[in-house]
Structure formats: structure tokens, C-alpha cells
PDB file of N, CA and C in Angstrom:
ATOM      1  N   UNK A  17     311.597 312.100 225.394  1.00  0.00           N
ATOM      2  CA  UNK A  17     311.467 312.055 226.850  1.00  0.00           C
ATOM      3  C   UNK A  17     310.205 312.799 227.294  1.00  0.00           C
ATOM      4  N   UNK A  18     310.021 314.005 226.749  1.00  0.00           N
ATOM      5  CA  UNK A  18     308.844 314.752 227.178  1.00  0.00           C
ATOM      6  C   UNK A  18     307.551 314.043 226.776  1.00  0.00           C
ATOM      7  N   UNK A  19     307.525 313.442 225.605  1.00  0.00           N
ATOM      8  CA  UNK A  19     306.305 312.744 225.171  1.00  0.00           C
ATOM      9  C   UNK A  19     305.952 311.611 226.130  1.00  0.00           C
ATOM     10  N   UNK A  20     306.962 310.897 226.620  1.00  0.00           N
ATOM     11  CA  UNK A  20     306.714 309.851 227.620  1.00  0.00           C
ATOM     12  C   UNK A  20     306.052 310.461 228.855  1.00  0.00           C
ATOM     13  N   UNK A  21     306.644 311.538 229.365  1.00  0.00           N
ATOM     14  CA  UNK A  21     306.100 312.182 230.564  1.00  0.00           C
ATOM     15  C   UNK A  21     304.673 312.659 230.336  1.00  0.00           C
ATOM     16  N   UNK A  22     304.451 313.286 229.190  1.00  0.00           N
ATOM     17  CA  UNK A  22     303.117 313.807 228.910  1.00  0.00           C
ATOM     18  C   UNK A  22     302.087 312.678 228.805  1.00  0.00           C
ATOM     19  N   UNK A  23     302.429 311.595 228.153  1.00  0.00           N
ATOM     20  CA  UNK A  23     301.495 310.471 228.046  1.00  0.00           C
ATOM     21  C   UNK A  23     301.165 309.897 229.416  1.00  0.00           C
ATOM     22  N   UNK A  24     302.147 309.816 230.279  1.00  0.00           N
ATOM     23  CA  UNK A  24     301.935 309.331 231.646  1.00  0.00           C
ATOM     24  C   UNK A  24     300.959 310.251 232.380  1.00  0.00           C
ATOM     25  N   UNK A  25     301.196 311.559 232.271  1.00  0.00           N
ATOM     26  CA  UNK A  25     300.336 312.540 232.932  1.00  0.00           C
ATOM     27  C   UNK A  25     298.934 312.553 232.340  1.00  0.00           C
ATOM     28  N   UNK A  26     298.824 312.352 231.034  1.00  0.00           N
ATOM     29  CA  UNK A  26     297.500 312.278 230.404  1.00  0.00           C
ATOM     30  C   UNK A  26     296.691 311.110 230.949  1.00  0.00           C
ATOM     31  N   UNK A  27     297.350 309.995 231.167  1.00  0.00           N
ATOM     32  CA  UNK A  27     296.642 308.841 231.733  1.00  0.00           C
ATOM     33  C   UNK A  27     296.115 309.150 233.123  1.00  0.00           C
ATOM     34  N   UNK A  28     296.905 309.852 233.919  1.00  0.00           N
ATOM     35  CA  UNK A  28     296.451 310.247 235.256  1.00  0.00           C
ATOM     36  C   UNK A  28     295.255 311.177 235.141  1.00  0.00           C
ATOM     37  N   UNK A  29     295.365 312.197 234.300  1.00  0.00           N
ATOM     38  CA  UNK A  29     294.273 313.162 234.141  1.00  0.00           C
ATOM     39  C   UNK A  29     293.001 312.484 233.646  1.00  0.00           C
ATOM     40  N   UNK A  30     293.127 311.603 232.667  1.00  0.00           N
ATOM     41  CA  UNK A  30     291.942 310.918 232.135  1.00  0.00           C
ATOM     42  C   UNK A  30     291.313 310.018 233.183  1.00  0.00           C
ATOM     43  N   UNK A  31     292.133 309.347 233.968  1.00  0.00           N
ATOM     44  CA  UNK A  31     291.601 308.424 234.972  1.00  0.00           C
ATOM     45  C   UNK A  31     290.892 309.166 236.112  1.00  0.00           C
ATOM     46  N   UNK A  32     291.520 310.201 236.613  1.00  0.00           N
ATOM     47  CA  UNK A  32     290.972 310.870 237.790  1.00  0.00           C
ATOM     48  C   UNK A  32     289.996 311.986 237.472  1.00  0.00           C
ATOM     49  N   UNK A  33     290.204 312.678 236.371  1.00  0.00           N
ATOM     50  CA  UNK A  33     289.397 313.868 236.126  1.00  0.00           C
ATOM     51  C   UNK A  33     288.417 313.710 234.975  1.00  0.00           C
ATOM     52  N   UNK A  34     288.772 312.888 233.996  1.00  0.00           N
ATOM     53  CA  UNK A  34     287.901 312.630 232.855  1.00  0.00           C
ATOM     54  C   UNK A  34     287.479 313.912 232.143  1.00  0.00           C
ATOM     55  N   UNK A  35     288.384 314.921 232.141  1.00  0.00           N
ATOM     56  CA  UNK A  35     288.075 316.185 231.470  1.00  0.00           C
ATOM     57  C   UNK A  35     289.379 316.775 230.951  1.00  0.00           C
ATOM     58  N   UNK A  36     289.491 316.823 229.653  1.00  0.00           N
ATOM     59  CA  UNK A  36     290.664 317.428 229.027  1.00  0.00           C
ATOM     60  C   UNK A  36     290.206 318.358 227.925  1.00  0.00           C
ATOM     61  N   UNK A  37     290.785 319.545 227.888  1.00  0.00           N
ATOM     62  CA  UNK A  37     290.479 320.464 226.804  1.00  0.00           C
ATOM     63  C   UNK A  37     291.608 320.383 225.793  1.00  0.00           C
ATOM     64  N   UNK A  38     291.302 320.687 224.548  1.00  0.00           N
ATOM     65  CA  UNK A  38     292.348 320.587 223.527  1.00  0.00           C
ATOM     66  C   UNK A  38     293.148 321.873 223.403  1.00  0.00           C
ATOM     67  N   UNK A  39     292.554 323.030 223.638  1.00  0.00           N
ATOM     68  CA  UNK A  39     293.275 324.300 223.501  1.00  0.00           C
ATOM     69  C   UNK A  39     294.272 324.461 224.642  1.00  0.00           C
ATOM     70  N   UNK A  40     295.536 324.638 224.302  1.00  0.00           N
ATOM     71  CA  UNK A  40     296.569 324.817 225.323  1.00  0.00           C
ATOM     72  C   UNK A  40     296.782 323.604 226.191  1.00  0.00           C
ATOM     73  N   UNK A  41     296.368 322.474 225.699  1.00  0.00           N
ATOM     74  CA  UNK A  41     296.360 321.259 226.505  1.00  0.00           C
ATOM     75  C   UNK A  41     297.729 320.889 227.052  1.00  0.00           C
ATOM     76  N   UNK A  42     298.764 321.026 226.252  1.00  0.00           N
ATOM     77  CA  UNK A  42     300.084 320.570 226.678  1.00  0.00           C
ATOM     78  C   UNK A  42     300.587 321.374 227.872  1.00  0.00           C
ATOM     79  N   UNK A  43     300.491 322.666 227.793  1.00  0.00           N
ATOM     80  CA  UNK A  43     300.936 323.528 228.881  1.00  0.00           C
ATOM     81  C   UNK A  43     300.009 323.395 230.087  1.00  0.00           C
ATOM     82  N   UNK A  44     298.730 323.378 229.820  1.00  0.00           N
ATOM     83  CA  UNK A  44     297.730 323.267 230.888  1.00  0.00           C
ATOM     84  C   UNK A  44     297.900 321.960 231.664  1.00  0.00           C
ATOM     85  N   UNK A  45     298.225 320.896 230.973  1.00  0.00           N
ATOM     86  CA  UNK A  45     298.381 319.602 231.633  1.00  0.00           C
ATOM     87  C   UNK A  45     299.454 319.663 232.716  1.00  0.00           C
ATOM     88  N   UNK A  46     300.584 320.249 232.406  1.00  0.00           N
ATOM     89  CA  UNK A  46     301.648 320.373 233.406  1.00  0.00           C
ATOM     90  C   UNK A  46     301.176 321.179 234.608  1.00  0.00           C
ATOM     91  N   UNK A  47     300.522 322.290 234.352  1.00  0.00           N
ATOM     92  CA  UNK A  47     300.037 323.122 235.451  1.00  0.00           C
ATOM     93  C   UNK A  47     299.005 322.376 236.287  1.00  0.00           C
ATOM     94  N   UNK A  48     298.141 321.630 235.641  1.00  0.00           N
ATOM     95  CA  UNK A  48     297.131 320.855 236.372  1.00  0.00           C
ATOM     96  C   UNK A  48     297.761 319.776 237.229  1.00  0.00           C
ATOM     97  N   UNK A  49     298.827 319.169 236.742  1.00  0.00           N
ATOM     98  CA  UNK A  49     299.467 318.104 237.509  1.00  0.00           C
ATOM     99  C   UNK A  49     300.260 318.644 238.700  1.00  0.00           C
ATOM    100  N   UNK A  50     300.433 319.956 238.759  1.00  0.00           N
ATOM    101  CA  UNK A  50     301.088 320.581 239.914  1.00  0.00           C
ATOM    102  C   UNK A  50     300.054 321.106 240.908  1.00  0.00           C
ATOM    103  N   UNK A  51     298.796 320.777 240.671  1.00  0.00           N
ATOM    104  CA  UNK A  51     297.725 321.212 241.570  1.00  0.00           C
ATOM    105  C   UNK A  51     296.969 319.998 242.090  1.00  0.00           C
ATOM    106  N   UNK A  52     296.671 320.033 243.361  1.00  0.00           N
ATOM    107  CA  UNK A  52     295.831 318.981 243.943  1.00  0.00           C
ATOM    108  C   UNK A  52     294.383 319.259 243.549  1.00  0.00           C
ATOM    109  N   UNK A  53     293.635 318.207 243.300  1.00  0.00           N
ATOM    110  CA  UNK A  53     292.207 318.336 243.060  1.00  0.00           C
ATOM    111  C   UNK A  53     291.538 317.692 244.272  1.00  0.00           C
ATOM    112  N   UNK A  54     291.141 318.508 245.261  1.00  0.00           N
ATOM    113  CA  UNK A  54     290.613 317.960 246.516  1.00  0.00           C
ATOM    114  C   UNK A  54     289.475 316.972 246.293  1.00  0.00           C
ATOM    115  N   UNK A  55     289.593 315.857 246.934  1.00  0.00           N
ATOM    116  CA  UNK A  55     288.576 314.814 246.823  1.00  0.00           C
ATOM    117  C   UNK A  55     288.672 313.990 245.559  1.00  0.00           C
ATOM    118  N   UNK A  56     289.621 314.332 244.670  1.00  0.00           N
ATOM    119  CA  UNK A  56     289.743 313.614 243.404  1.00  0.00           C
ATOM    120  C   UNK A  56     291.118 312.966 243.271  1.00  0.00           C
ATOM    121  N   UNK A  57     292.187 313.783 243.368  1.00  0.00           N
ATOM    122  CA  UNK A  57     293.533 313.231 243.262  1.00  0.00           C
ATOM    123  C   UNK A  57     294.537 314.172 243.902  1.00  0.00           C
ATOM    124  N   UNK A  58     295.632 313.616 244.387  1.00  0.00           N
ATOM    125  CA  UNK A  58     296.715 314.477 244.882  1.00  0.00           C
ATOM    126  C   UNK A  58     297.463 315.084 243.703  1.00  0.00           C
ATOM    127  N   UNK A  59     298.280 316.084 243.970  1.00  0.00           N
ATOM    128  CA  UNK A  59     299.113 316.647 242.902  1.00  0.00           C
ATOM    129  C   UNK A  59     300.185 315.637 242.539  1.00  0.00           C
ATOM    130  N   UNK A  60     300.634 315.681 241.309  1.00  0.00           N
ATOM    131  CA  UNK A  60     301.728 314.823 240.873  1.00  0.00           C
ATOM    132  C   UNK A  60     303.054 315.538 241.105  1.00  0.00           C
ATOM    133  N   UNK A  61     303.164 316.762 240.604  1.00  0.00           N
ATOM    134  CA  UNK A  61     304.369 317.567 240.782  1.00  0.00           C
ATOM    135  C   UNK A  61     304.140 318.600 241.875  1.00  0.00           C
ATOM    136  N   UNK A  62     305.207 318.967 242.528  1.00  0.00           N
ATOM    137  CA  UNK A  62     305.194 320.183 243.331  1.00  0.00           C
ATOM    138  C   UNK A  62     305.260 321.339 242.329  1.00  0.00           C
ATOM    139  N   UNK A  63     304.632 322.469 242.625  1.00  0.00           N
ATOM    140  CA  UNK A  63     304.667 323.589 241.675  1.00  0.00           C
ATOM    141  C   UNK A  63     306.092 323.989 241.270  1.00  0.00           C
ATOM    142  N   UNK A  64     307.024 323.867 242.172  1.00  0.00           N
ATOM    143  CA  UNK A  64     308.409 324.257 241.872  1.00  0.00           C
ATOM    144  C   UNK A  64     309.111 323.271 240.942  1.00  0.00           C
ATOM    145  N   UNK A  65     308.493 322.129 240.668  1.00  0.00           N
ATOM    146  CA  UNK A  65     309.135 321.091 239.862  1.00  0.00           C
ATOM    147  C   UNK A  65     308.812 321.157 238.367  1.00  0.00           C
ATOM    148  N   UNK A  66     307.878 321.980 237.952  1.00  0.00           N
ATOM    149  CA  UNK A  66     307.412 321.873 236.567  1.00  0.00           C
ATOM    150  C   UNK A  66     308.149 322.738 235.551  1.00  0.00           C
ATOM    151  N   UNK A  67     308.971 323.667 236.009  1.00  0.00           N
ATOM    152  CA  UNK A  67     309.639 324.565 235.052  1.00  0.00           C
ATOM    153  C   UNK A  67     310.454 323.814 234.005  1.00  0.00           C
ATOM    154  N   UNK A  68     311.237 322.835 234.427  1.00  0.00           N
ATOM    155  CA  UNK A  68     312.059 322.113 233.445  1.00  0.00           C
ATOM    156  C   UNK A  68     311.189 321.328 232.469  1.00  0.00           C
ATOM    157  N   UNK A  69     310.018 320.888 232.911  1.00  0.00           N
ATOM    158  CA  UNK A  69     309.129 320.159 232.004  1.00  0.00           C
ATOM    159  C   UNK A  69     308.480 321.102 230.989  1.00  0.00           C
ATOM    160  N   UNK A  70     308.222 322.346 231.385  1.00  0.00           N
ATOM    161  CA  UNK A  70     307.751 323.335 230.408  1.00  0.00           C
ATOM    162  C   UNK A  70     308.836 323.592 229.362  1.00  0.00           C
ATOM    163  N   UNK A  71     310.089 323.624 229.790  1.00  0.00           N
ATOM    164  CA  UNK A  71     311.202 323.797 228.846  1.00  0.00           C
ATOM    165  C   UNK A  71     311.280 322.621 227.876  1.00  0.00           C
ATOM    166  N   UNK A  72     311.156 321.417 228.395  1.00  0.00           N
ATOM    167  CA  UNK A  72     311.188 320.228 227.534  1.00  0.00           C
ATOM    168  C   UNK A  72     310.007 320.213 226.571  1.00  0.00           C
ATOM    169  N   UNK A  73     308.846 320.625 227.052  1.00  0.00           N
ATOM    170  CA  UNK A  73     307.650 320.680 226.205  1.00  0.00           C
ATOM    171  C   UNK A  73     307.860 321.667 225.061  1.00  0.00           C
ATOM    172  N   UNK A  74     308.376 322.837 225.381  1.00  0.00           N
ATOM    173  CA  UNK A  74     308.610 323.855 224.351  1.00  0.00           C
ATOM    174  C   UNK A  74     309.631 323.371 223.327  1.00  0.00           C
ATOM    175  N   UNK A  75     310.667 322.707 223.799  1.00  0.00           N
ATOM    176  CA  UNK A  75     311.675 322.196 222.874  1.00  0.00           C
ATOM    177  C   UNK A  75     311.091 321.097 221.993  1.00  0.00           C
ATOM    178  N   UNK A  76     310.252 320.252 222.555  1.00  0.00           N
ATOM    179  CA  UNK A  76     309.631 319.206 221.747  1.00  0.00           C
ATOM    180  C   UNK A  76     308.846 319.825 220.594  1.00  0.00           C
ATOM    181  N   UNK A  77     308.157 320.925 220.889  1.00  0.00           N
ATOM    182  CA  UNK A  77     307.394 321.611 219.840  1.00  0.00           C
ATOM    183  C   UNK A  77     308.329 322.090 218.726  1.00  0.00           C
ATOM    184  N   UNK A  78     309.435 322.699 219.099  1.00  0.00           N
ATOM    185  CA  UNK A  78     310.405 323.174 218.106  1.00  0.00           C
ATOM    186  C   UNK A  78     310.965 321.989 217.327  1.00  0.00           C
ATOM    187  N   UNK A  79     311.321 320.936 218.038  1.00  0.00           N
ATOM    188  CA  UNK A  79     311.924 319.766 217.402  1.00  0.00           C
ATOM    189  C   UNK A  79     310.963 319.122 216.401  1.00  0.00           C
ATOM    190  N   UNK A  80     309.696 319.029 216.766  1.00  0.00           N
ATOM    191  CA  UNK A  80     308.704 318.435 215.865  1.00  0.00           C
ATOM    192  C   UNK A  80     308.464 319.282 214.621  1.00  0.00           C
ATOM    193  N   UNK A  81     308.710 320.568 214.741  1.00  0.00           N
ATOM    194  CA  UNK A  81     308.449 321.487 213.637  1.00  0.00           C
ATOM    195  C   UNK A  81     309.741 322.040 213.064  1.00  0.00           C
ATOM    196  N   UNK A  82     310.807 321.267 213.115  1.00  0.00           N
ATOM    197  CA  UNK A  82     312.124 321.736 212.725  1.00  0.00           C
ATOM    198  C   UNK A  82     312.194 322.093 211.235  1.00  0.00           C
ATOM    199  N   UNK A  83     311.281 321.604 210.450  1.00  0.00           N
ATOM    200  CA  UNK A  83     311.298 321.932 209.025  1.00  0.00           C
ATOM    201  C   UNK A  83     311.060 323.418 208.791  1.00  0.00           C
ATOM    202  N   UNK A  84     310.529 324.113 209.781  1.00  0.00           N
ATOM    203  CA  UNK A  84     310.279 325.547 209.643  1.00  0.00           C
ATOM    204  C   UNK A  84     311.509 326.386 210.000  1.00  0.00           C
ATOM    205  N   UNK A  85     312.417 325.831 210.727  1.00  0.00           N
ATOM    206  CA  UNK A  85     313.609 326.567 211.144  1.00  0.00           C
ATOM    207  C   UNK A  85     314.730 325.571 211.428  1.00  0.00           C
ATOM    208  N   UNK A  86     315.841 326.102 211.888  1.00  0.00           N
ATOM    209  CA  UNK A  86     316.979 325.242 212.220  1.00  0.00           C
ATOM    210  C   UNK A  86     317.114 325.173 213.739  1.00  0.00           C
ATOM    211  N   UNK A  87     317.548 324.007 214.215  1.00  0.00           N
ATOM    212  CA  UNK A  87     317.827 323.880 215.644  1.00  0.00           C
ATOM    213  C   UNK A  87     319.074 324.679 215.988  1.00  0.00           C
ATOM    214  N   UNK A  88     319.022 325.334 217.130  1.00  0.00           N
ATOM    215  CA  UNK A  88     320.174 326.094 217.595  1.00  0.00           C
ATOM    216  C   UNK A  88     320.992 325.182 218.511  1.00  0.00           C
ATOM    217  N   UNK A  89     322.254 324.938 218.172  1.00  0.00           N
ATOM    218  CA  UNK A  89     323.077 324.019 218.973  1.00  0.00           C
ATOM    219  C   UNK A  89     323.128 324.379 220.459  1.00  0.00           C
ATOM    220  N   UNK A  90     323.174 325.665 220.764  1.00  0.00           N
ATOM    221  CA  UNK A  90     323.236 326.065 222.176  1.00  0.00           C
ATOM    222  C   UNK A  90     321.952 325.721 222.913  1.00  0.00           C
ATOM    223  N   UNK A  91     320.818 325.780 222.205  1.00  0.00           N
ATOM    224  CA  UNK A  91     319.535 325.420 222.823  1.00  0.00           C
ATOM    225  C   UNK A  91     319.464 323.911 223.044  1.00  0.00           C
ATOM    226  N   UNK A  92     319.971 323.142 222.100  1.00  0.00           N
ATOM    227  CA  UNK A  92     320.001 321.679 222.255  1.00  0.00           C
ATOM    228  C   UNK A  92     320.832 321.319 223.481  1.00  0.00           C
ATOM    229  N   UNK A  93     321.966 321.988 223.668  1.00  0.00           N
ATOM    230  CA  UNK A  93     322.813 321.725 224.834  1.00  0.00           C
ATOM    231  C   UNK A  93     322.124 322.129 226.139  1.00  0.00           C
ATOM    232  N   UNK A  94     321.393 323.236 226.122  1.00  0.00           N
ATOM    233  CA  UNK A  94     320.622 323.646 227.305  1.00  0.00           C
ATOM    234  C   UNK A  94     319.625 322.555 227.711  1.00  0.00           C
ATOM    235  N   UNK A  95     318.910 322.073 226.724  1.00  0.00           N
ATOM    236  CA  UNK A  95     317.914 321.036 226.996  1.00  0.00           C
ATOM    237  C   UNK A  95     318.595 319.763 227.475  1.00  0.00           C
ATOM    238  N   UNK A  96     319.699 319.415 226.857  1.00  0.00           N
ATOM    239  CA  UNK A  96     320.431 318.217 227.256  1.00  0.00           C
ATOM    240  C   UNK A  96     320.844 318.302 228.723  1.00  0.00           C
ATOM    241  N   UNK A  97     321.216 319.482 229.181  1.00  0.00           N
ATOM    242  CA  UNK A  97     321.609 319.654 230.588  1.00  0.00           C
ATOM    243  C   UNK A  97     320.417 319.521 231.534  1.00  0.00           C
ATOM    244  N   UNK A  98     319.214 319.805 231.052  1.00  0.00           N
ATOM    245  CA  UNK A  98     318.011 319.688 231.887  1.00  0.00           C
ATOM    246  C   UNK A  98     317.577 318.239 232.102  1.00  0.00           C
ATOM    247  N   UNK A  99     317.908 317.378 231.173  1.00  0.00           N
ATOM    248  CA  UNK A  99     317.350 316.030 231.155  1.00  0.00           C
ATOM    249  C   UNK A  99     317.640 315.215 232.420  1.00  0.00           C
ATOM    250  N   UNK A 100     318.878 315.118 232.907  1.00  0.00           N
ATOM    251  CA  UNK A 100     319.107 314.279 234.091  1.00  0.00           C
ATOM    252  C   UNK A 100     318.273 314.703 235.300  1.00  0.00           C
ATOM    253  N   UNK A 101     318.189 315.999 235.553  1.00  0.00           N
ATOM    254  CA  UNK A 101     317.395 316.455 236.697  1.00  0.00           C
ATOM    255  C   UNK A 101     315.902 316.254 236.451  1.00  0.00           C
ATOM    256  N   UNK A 102     315.460 316.436 235.211  1.00  0.00           N
ATOM    257  CA  UNK A 102     314.048 316.213 234.902  1.00  0.00           C
ATOM    258  C   UNK A 102     313.670 314.743 235.129  1.00  0.00           C
ATOM    259  N   UNK A 103     314.545 313.832 234.738  1.00  0.00           N
ATOM    260  CA  UNK A 103     314.287 312.404 234.959  1.00  0.00           C
ATOM    261  C   UNK A 103     314.228 312.116 236.455  1.00  0.00           C
ATOM    262  N   UNK A 104     315.169 312.655 237.212  1.00  0.00           N
ATOM    263  CA  UNK A 104     315.173 312.445 238.668  1.00  0.00           C
ATOM    264  C   UNK A 104     313.920 313.042 239.305  1.00  0.00           C
ATOM    265  N   UNK A 105     313.516 314.221 238.854  1.00  0.00           N
ATOM    266  CA  UNK A 105     312.308 314.858 239.372  1.00  0.00           C
ATOM    267  C   UNK A 105     311.081 314.020 239.065  1.00  0.00           C
ATOM    268  N   UNK A 106     311.003 313.514 237.840  1.00  0.00           N
ATOM    269  CA  UNK A 106     309.850 312.703 237.458  1.00  0.00           C
ATOM    270  C   UNK A 106     309.773 311.439 238.318  1.00  0.00           C
ATOM    271  N   UNK A 107     310.918 310.815 238.545  1.00  0.00           N
ATOM    272  CA  UNK A 107     310.932 309.607 239.385  1.00  0.00           C
ATOM    273  C   UNK A 107     310.463 309.925 240.801  1.00  0.00           C
ATOM    274  N   UNK A 108     310.974 311.011 241.374  1.00  0.00           N
ATOM    275  CA  UNK A 108     310.558 311.397 242.729  1.00  0.00           C
ATOM    276  C   UNK A 108     309.059 311.693 242.768  1.00  0.00           C
ATOM    277  N   UNK A 109     308.580 312.409 241.769  1.00  0.00           N
ATOM    278  CA  UNK A 109     307.157 312.750 241.729  1.00  0.00           C
ATOM    279  C   UNK A 109     306.305 311.493 241.603  1.00  0.00           C
ATOM    280  N   UNK A 110     306.736 310.567 240.770  1.00  0.00           N
ATOM    281  CA  UNK A 110     305.995 309.311 240.598  1.00  0.00           C
ATOM    282  C   UNK A 110     305.916 308.549 241.918  1.00  0.00           C
ATOM    283  N   UNK A 111     307.042 308.402 242.604  1.00  0.00           N
ATOM    284  CA  UNK A 111     307.063 307.670 243.875  1.00  0.00           C
ATOM    285  C   UNK A 111     306.184 308.363 244.906  1.00  0.00           C
ATOM    286  N   UNK A 112     306.271 309.682 244.992  1.00  0.00           N
ATOM    287  CA  UNK A 112     305.454 310.445 245.936  1.00  0.00           C
ATOM    288  C   UNK A 112     303.963 310.275 245.627  1.00  0.00           C
ATOM    289  N   UNK A 113     303.605 310.364 244.340  1.00  0.00           N
ATOM    290  CA  UNK A 113     302.208 310.212 243.920  1.00  0.00           C
ATOM    291  C   UNK A 113     301.706 308.809 244.242  1.00  0.00           C
ATOM    292  N   UNK A 114     302.504 307.811 243.872  1.00  0.00           N
ATOM    293  CA  UNK A 114     302.134 306.415 244.152  1.00  0.00           C
ATOM    294  C   UNK A 114     301.945 306.192 245.647  1.00  0.00           C
ATOM    295  N   UNK A 115     302.890 306.670 246.447  1.00  0.00           N
ATOM    296  CA  UNK A 115     302.806 306.475 247.891  1.00  0.00           C
ATOM    297  C   UNK A 115     301.584 307.161 248.489  1.00  0.00           C
ATOM    298  N   UNK A 116     301.247 308.338 247.970  1.00  0.00           N
ATOM    299  CA  UNK A 116     300.051 309.029 248.442  1.00  0.00           C
ATOM    300  C   UNK A 116     298.800 308.245 248.094  1.00  0.00           C
ATOM    301  N   UNK A 117     298.738 307.714 246.883  1.00  0.00           N
ATOM    302  CA  UNK A 117     297.580 306.906 246.489  1.00  0.00           C
ATOM    303  C   UNK A 117     297.475 305.634 247.335  1.00  0.00           C
ATOM    304  N   UNK A 118     298.610 305.003 247.602  1.00  0.00           N
ATOM    305  CA  UNK A 118     298.598 303.803 248.450  1.00  0.00           C
ATOM    306  C   UNK A 118     298.107 304.125 249.859  1.00  0.00           C
ATOM    307  N   UNK A 119     298.532 305.250 250.405  1.00  0.00           N
ATOM    308  CA  UNK A 119     298.077 305.657 251.737  1.00  0.00           C
ATOM    309  C   UNK A 119     296.580 305.925 251.751  1.00  0.00           C
ATOM    310  N   UNK A 120     296.083 306.547 250.696  1.00  0.00           N
ATOM    311  CA  UNK A 120     294.634 306.788 250.601  1.00  0.00           C
ATOM    312  C   UNK A 120     293.890 305.457 250.517  1.00  0.00           C
ATOM    313  N   UNK A 121     294.388 304.532 249.697  1.00  0.00           N
ATOM    314  CA  UNK A 121     293.746 303.219 249.539  1.00  0.00           C
ATOM    315  C   UNK A 121     293.742 302.457 250.864  1.00  0.00           C
ATOM    316  N   UNK A 122     294.842 302.518 251.582  1.00  0.00           N
ATOM    317  CA  UNK A 122     294.901 301.827 252.878  1.00  0.00           C
ATOM    318  C   UNK A 122     293.915 302.430 253.860  1.00  0.00           C
ATOM    319  N   UNK A 123     293.708 303.744 253.789  1.00  0.00           N
ATOM    320  CA  UNK A 123     292.740 304.400 254.658  1.00  0.00           C
ATOM    321  C   UNK A 123     291.303 304.032 254.346  1.00  0.00           C
ATOM    322  N   UNK A 124     291.057 303.564 253.141  1.00  0.00           N
ATOM    323  CA  UNK A 124     289.709 303.167 252.737  1.00  0.00           C
ATOM    324  C   UNK A 124     289.362 301.748 253.158  1.00  0.00           C
ATOM    325  N   UNK A 125     290.394 300.976 253.421  1.00  0.00           N
ATOM    326  CA  UNK A 125     290.151 299.552 253.747  1.00  0.00           C
ATOM    327  C   UNK A 125     289.656 299.365 255.154  1.00  0.00           C
TER     328      UNK A 125
END
């Protein structure tokens, strides 16, 4: 789930900003998407919306590197509880972002 969200956000960043750094990129991307870039793009997330995505990002890192340790069942359940709200938040953010872009486009016509 997080990889889908991150790929979506990367496409936005590449299209509008054309500047991505590799160091700390995953965490930085979320923070950047919660900030408006005046004259370039509106924010995707409200700043208050990104905490659960940072949690999902961190868990994805652990999950991808599970050969180094064991997954903790209680942590898996914590993440599982975050997923429905994270999906709803992502949908709301997408609609808000799309609507803002459409309003900007209509203002240009």
C-alpha cells in the first residue's frame, strides 16, 4: 500500500518540481507533499495527514528487510489498524489536489 502511495507522490514531484534527492528521499517526499510550492503546485496532503503515512513508510522498510529481524505481531496489528484511515485520507487528498488543479486550469482558460 505504501509503495503505491509513494509512487503516486513521486510522479507528482517529478512532474511539478523535477528535483528529487536520493538521501532521505522517502521521508522527505512525504514532507514535501504536505507543503505548497507557490507558483508550482498546491500541497497534496495537509500537514496533519502525513503521520500515518510515515508509519506505513517505516513499516515498509522493516518488512522489506525482515531477513534481519522478525516481525512483531503487535506492530503488524498496529499498522493494519492504520490502513483504512490512510486509504480514506489518500482518497480525500487526491480529490482535493485534483480539484485544486482543475480550478487553476479553469482560471487559465
